[in-house]
Coordinates of C-alpha atoms and ligand atoms in Angstrom, one line a residue:
M7 CA -29.8 35.5 75.1
Q8 CA -26.7 34.1 76.8
E9 CA -27.6 31.5 79.4
D10 CA -25.7 31.2 82.7
L11 CA -24.4 27.6 82.5
T12 CA -23.0 27.3 86.0
G13 CA -24.7 25.4 88.8
W14 CA -27.3 22.6 88.9
V15 CA -29.8 21.9 86.2
L16 CA -32.9 19.6 86.1
V17 CA -34.8 18.8 82.9
L18 CA -37.8 16.5 82.9
H19 CA -40.6 15.4 80.5
G20 CA -44.1 14.2 80.7
G21 CA -44.2 12.4 77.4
A22 CA -44.0 12.7 73.7
K23 CA -47.7 12.6 72.5
S24 CA -50.6 14.7 71.3
I25 CA -52.0 16.7 74.1
D26 CA -55.7 17.4 74.1
P27 CA -56.3 21.2 74.7
M28 CA -58.3 20.2 77.8
K29 CA -55.2 18.5 79.2
E30 CA -52.6 21.3 78.5
A31 CA -52.9 22.9 81.9
A32 CA -52.6 19.6 83.7
N33 CA -49.5 18.7 81.8
R34 CA -47.9 22.0 82.5
A35 CA -48.9 22.0 86.1
G36 CA -47.6 18.4 86.5
C37 CA -44.3 19.2 85.1
L38 CA -44.0 22.3 87.3
D39 CA -44.8 20.4 90.4
A40 CA -42.2 17.8 89.6
L41 CA -39.6 20.4 88.8
A42 CA -40.3 22.1 92.1
A43 CA -39.6 18.8 93.9
G44 CA -36.4 18.1 92.1
A45 CA -35.2 21.7 92.2
A46 CA -35.8 21.9 95.9
M47 CA -33.5 18.9 96.4
L48 CA -30.7 20.3 94.2
R49 CA -31.0 23.7 95.9
A50 CA -30.5 21.9 99.2
G51 CA -27.3 20.2 97.9
A52 CA -28.8 16.8 97.1
S53 CA -27.3 14.6 94.4
A54 CA -28.6 14.5 90.8
L55 CA -29.8 10.9 91.5
D56 CA -31.9 12.0 94.5
A57 CA -33.4 14.9 92.5
V58 CA -34.2 12.7 89.6
E59 CA -35.9 10.1 91.8
A60 CA -37.8 12.8 93.7
A61 CA -39.1 14.5 90.5
I62 CA -40.2 11.2 88.9
R63 CA -42.0 10.2 92.1
V64 CA -44.2 13.3 91.7
L65 CA -44.9 12.5 88.1
E66 CA -45.7 8.8 89.0
D67 CA -48.3 10.1 91.5
D68 CA -49.9 12.4 89.0
P69 CA -52.6 10.6 87.0
T70 CA -52.0 13.0 84.0
F71 CA -49.0 10.9 83.1
N72 CA -48.6 7.3 82.0
A73 CA -46.3 6.2 84.9
G74 CA -47.2 4.9 88.3
R75 CA -50.8 6.0 89.0
G76 CA -52.4 6.6 85.6
S77 CA -50.4 3.9 83.8
V78 CA -52.1 2.5 80.7
R79 CA -53.2 -1.1 80.5
N80 CA -51.9 -4.0 78.4
S81 CA -54.1 -6.3 76.3
D82 CA -55.1 -8.2 79.4
G83 CA -56.3 -5.0 81.0
E84 CA -53.4 -5.1 83.5
V85 CA -50.9 -2.4 84.4
E86 CA -47.2 -3.4 83.9
M87 CA -44.6 -0.8 84.4
D88 CA -40.9 -0.2 83.4
A89 CA -38.5 2.2 85.1
A90 CA -34.8 2.8 85.4
L91 CA -32.3 5.0 87.0
M92 CA -28.6 5.6 86.0
D93 CA -25.8 7.2 87.8
G94 CA -23.4 9.1 85.5
A95 CA -20.6 9.1 88.0
T96 CA -20.3 5.3 88.4
L97 CA -22.4 4.1 85.4
D98 CA -24.4 2.1 87.9
L99 CA -27.8 1.2 86.5
G100 CA -31.0 -0.2 88.1
G101 CA -34.1 -1.1 86.2
V102 CA -37.3 -3.0 86.6
A103 CA -39.6 -4.1 83.8
A104 CA -43.2 -5.5 83.5
I105 CA -43.5 -4.9 87.2
R106 CA -47.0 -4.9 88.7
A107 CA -48.7 -3.4 91.7
V108 CA -46.0 -1.1 93.1
R109 CA -46.5 2.5 93.9
H110 CA -43.2 4.0 92.7
P111 CA -41.3 1.9 90.1
V112 CA -38.5 4.5 90.0
S113 CA -37.7 3.9 93.6
I114 CA -37.4 0.2 93.0
A115 CA -35.0 1.0 90.2
R116 CA -33.1 3.1 92.8
L117 CA -32.9 0.1 95.1
M118 CA -31.6 -1.9 92.2
L119 CA -28.9 0.7 91.4
R120 CA -26.0 -0.8 93.3
E121 CA -27.1 -4.5 92.7
T122 CA -25.4 -6.8 90.3
P123 CA -28.3 -7.5 88.0
T124 CA -29.1 -4.3 86.3
L125 CA -32.6 -5.3 85.3
L126 CA -35.3 -7.5 87.0
V127 CA -38.6 -8.3 85.4
A128 CA -42.2 -9.2 86.4
E129 CA -42.6 -11.2 89.6
G130 CA -38.8 -11.2 90.2
A131 CA -38.9 -7.5 90.3
R132 CA -41.9 -7.3 92.6
S133 CA -40.5 -9.9 95.0
F134 CA -37.2 -7.8 95.1
A135 CA -39.3 -4.7 95.9
A136 CA -41.2 -6.5 98.6
A137 CA -38.0 -7.9 100.2
R138 CA -36.5 -4.4 100.3
G139 CA -39.6 -2.8 101.9
A140 CA -40.7 -0.8 98.8
E141 CA -44.3 0.5 98.7
L142 CA -46.5 -2.1 97.2
C143 CA -50.2 -1.5 96.3
Q144 CA -53.2 -3.1 94.8
P145 CA -53.3 -3.2 91.0
A146 CA -56.6 -1.2 91.0
E147 CA -54.8 1.7 92.8
L148 CA -52.8 2.4 89.7
L149 CA -55.8 2.7 87.4
V150 CA -57.4 6.0 86.5
P151 CA -60.7 5.7 84.6
E152 CA -60.0 8.4 82.0
T153 CA -56.5 7.2 81.1
E154 CA -56.0 7.8 77.4
P155 CA -54.0 5.7 74.9
A156 CA -51.3 8.2 74.4
H157 CA -47.5 8.3 74.9
D158 CA -46.7 9.9 78.1
T159 CA -43.9 8.1 79.8
V160 CA -42.0 10.3 82.2
G161 CA -38.3 11.0 82.5
C162 CA -35.8 13.2 84.1
I163 CA -32.1 14.1 83.9
A164 CA -30.1 16.3 86.2
L165 CA -26.7 17.8 86.8
D166 CA -25.8 18.5 90.4
S167 CA -23.5 21.1 91.9
R168 CA -20.7 18.6 92.2
G169 CA -20.9 18.0 88.4
H170 CA -22.6 14.6 88.6
L171 CA -25.3 13.6 86.1
A172 CA -28.2 11.2 86.5
A173 CA -31.0 9.9 84.3
G174 CA -34.3 8.2 85.2
T175 CA -37.4 6.9 83.4
S176 CA -40.8 5.5 84.4
T177 CA -43.7 4.3 82.2
G178 CA -46.8 2.2 82.0
G179 CA -45.7 1.3 78.5
L180 CA -48.0 1.3 75.5
E181 CA -51.8 0.9 75.7
G182 CA -52.9 -2.5 74.8
C183 CA -49.4 -4.0 74.4
H184 CA -48.7 -7.7 74.8
P185 CA -48.4 -8.8 78.4
G186 CA -44.7 -9.0 79.3
R187 CA -43.7 -6.5 76.7
V188 CA -40.7 -4.3 77.7
G189 CA -40.2 -1.0 76.0
D190 CA -37.1 1.2 75.7
S191 CA -37.5 2.9 79.1
P192 CA -35.4 0.5 81.3
L193 CA -32.8 -0.3 78.5
P194 CA -29.5 1.6 78.7
G195 CA -28.6 3.2 75.4
C196 CA -32.2 3.0 74.3
G197 CA -34.5 5.0 76.6
L198 CA -31.9 6.4 78.9
Y199 CA -28.2 6.9 79.6
A200 CA -26.0 9.0 81.8
D201 CA -22.2 9.4 81.8
D202 CA -20.5 12.2 83.7
A203 CA -17.8 12.3 80.9
A204 CA -20.4 13.3 78.3
G205 CA -24.0 13.9 79.3
A206 CA -27.4 12.4 80.2
T207 CA -30.5 11.7 78.1
V208 CA -33.9 10.1 78.3
F209 CA -36.6 9.4 75.7
S210 CA -40.3 8.9 75.3
G211 CA -42.3 7.5 72.4
D212 CA -42.5 4.3 70.4
G213 CA -40.3 2.0 72.4
E214 CA -39.6 -0.5 69.7
S215 CA -38.4 2.3 67.3
I216 CA -36.3 4.0 70.1
S217 CA -34.7 0.7 71.0
R218 CA -33.9 -0.4 67.5
S219 CA -32.4 3.0 66.8
L220 CA -30.3 3.1 70.0
L221 CA -31.3 6.7 70.5
A222 CA -29.9 7.3 74.0
A223 CA -26.5 5.9 73.0
R224 CA -26.4 8.1 70.0
V225 CA -27.2 11.2 71.9
V226 CA -24.6 10.6 74.7
Q227 CA -21.9 9.7 72.1
G228 CA -22.9 12.8 70.2
M229 CA -22.3 14.9 73.3
E230 CA -18.7 13.6 73.6
T231 CA -17.8 16.0 70.8
G232 CA -20.9 18.1 70.0
G233 CA -23.7 20.0 71.6
P234 CA -26.8 18.4 73.1
Q235 CA -29.3 20.1 70.8
A236 CA -27.5 19.0 67.6
S237 CA -27.1 15.5 69.1
M238 CA -30.7 15.2 70.0
E239 CA -31.9 16.5 66.6
A240 CA -29.7 14.0 64.8
A241 CA -31.1 11.2 67.0
I242 CA -34.7 12.1 66.3
A243 CA -33.9 12.3 62.6
R244 CA -32.8 8.6 62.8
L245 CA -36.4 7.6 63.3
S246 CA -36.9 8.0 59.5
R247 CA -35.3 4.5 59.4
T248 CA -37.9 2.8 61.6
G249 CA -40.8 5.1 61.7
G250 CA -42.3 6.0 65.0
E251 CA -42.8 9.0 67.2
A252 CA -40.5 10.1 70.0
G253 CA -39.2 13.0 72.0
G254 CA -36.0 13.3 74.0
I255 CA -34.2 15.6 76.5
A256 CA -30.5 15.8 76.9
L257 CA -28.1 17.6 79.2
D258 CA -24.3 17.8 78.9
R259 CA -21.7 18.0 81.6
M260 CA -21.5 21.8 81.1
G261 CA -25.2 22.1 81.8
R262 CA -26.2 22.8 78.2
I263 CA -29.7 21.4 77.3
G264 CA -31.1 19.9 74.1
W265 CA -34.5 18.7 73.4
A266 CA -36.5 17.6 70.3
H267 CA -39.5 15.6 69.2
N268 CA -41.3 14.4 66.1
S269 CA -44.6 13.9 68.1
Q270 CA -47.2 16.6 68.0
H271 CA -46.4 17.7 71.5
F272 CA -43.7 17.0 74.1
A273 CA -44.3 18.1 77.7
V274 CA -41.0 19.4 79.1
G275 CA -39.9 21.2 82.2
I276 CA -36.6 23.0 82.8
A277 CA -35.1 24.3 86.0
R278 CA -31.7 25.9 86.4
E279 CA -29.9 27.2 89.4
G280 CA -30.9 30.9 89.8
G281 CA -33.6 30.7 87.2
E282 CA -37.3 30.2 87.2
L283 CA -39.2 26.9 86.6
R284 CA -40.4 26.6 83.0
A285 CA -42.8 24.2 81.3
F286 CA -43.4 23.7 77.6
L287 CA -45.6 21.6 75.5
H288 CA -43.7 22.1 72.2
R289 CA -40.1 22.8 71.2
D290 CA -41.2 26.0 69.5
E291 CA -42.3 27.4 72.8
D292 CA -38.7 27.4 74.1
A293 CA -37.0 30.3 72.3
R294 CA -33.8 29.8 74.1
H295 CA -32.4 26.9 72.1
G296 CA -29.4 25.0 73.6
Ligands
LIG66 N1 -41.4 4.6 75.5 C1 -42.4 4.0 76.2 C2 -42.5 2.5 75.8 O1 -42.4 2.2 74.7 C3 -43.8 4.5 76.0 C4 -43.9 6.0 76.1 O2 -42.9 6.8 75.9 O3 -45.0 6.5 76.3 O4 -42.7 1.7 76.7

């Protein structure tokens, strides 16, 4: 079936992981809610950056996902989060890592976007958030009793009606990880990248493997000459060098979509101008490749 590739596009994910059958409905519903928030913004003419931030904020509020509320704990039992946002038009990037007790890490990454340091960590990130009036919270507000040790970082990429791309990530990291550990999610070329000249991509999964394999850089470079699906499949295949599970979504400047994973499941939502909102838990559910 031929897809209409004109207009805005928004693609998001709720993590590369194994999804318990009892949690399938919550994963689909969470993706659809976030899609609805992002799509509403793009429909109203908002930028890809605004839509990505809005969609991720919904996922951060949903305890189904390991981002914001529902984040997993490190080996000290604390929640430390990483998030980033990248503007494909300017290549501006804002990121925070190992940040504690803030409600929406992606919105702090947004505040960082036009700042000179691209990445602030730990207390430095939180004091920046406090100085800029971002929403702080108590550490306990982020904890959800039944949080499971699974990969379920969230991410979103979008193309707006002016042809600009954006990418964003947000995560509680890996369950039981070393305090201060930073994964792939806030690192450009690793967990995310966006460039209007090529495309946008974000990843979820084993951060150390994703970072060492430079997966986001590979996908965006692949999209300079090839399609997003082939570029994404080639990136996931690189994990044979390092081991590890991951999933990624990609979008090129023409609005073509690619996604792949070597994890058992990957919760993905897709919205396109003039189309319906769709959520999937495995690549095989999406018959319309590319
Ligand atoms: N990639 C994230 C990290 O390593 C974890 C995840 O995707 O669940 O921090």
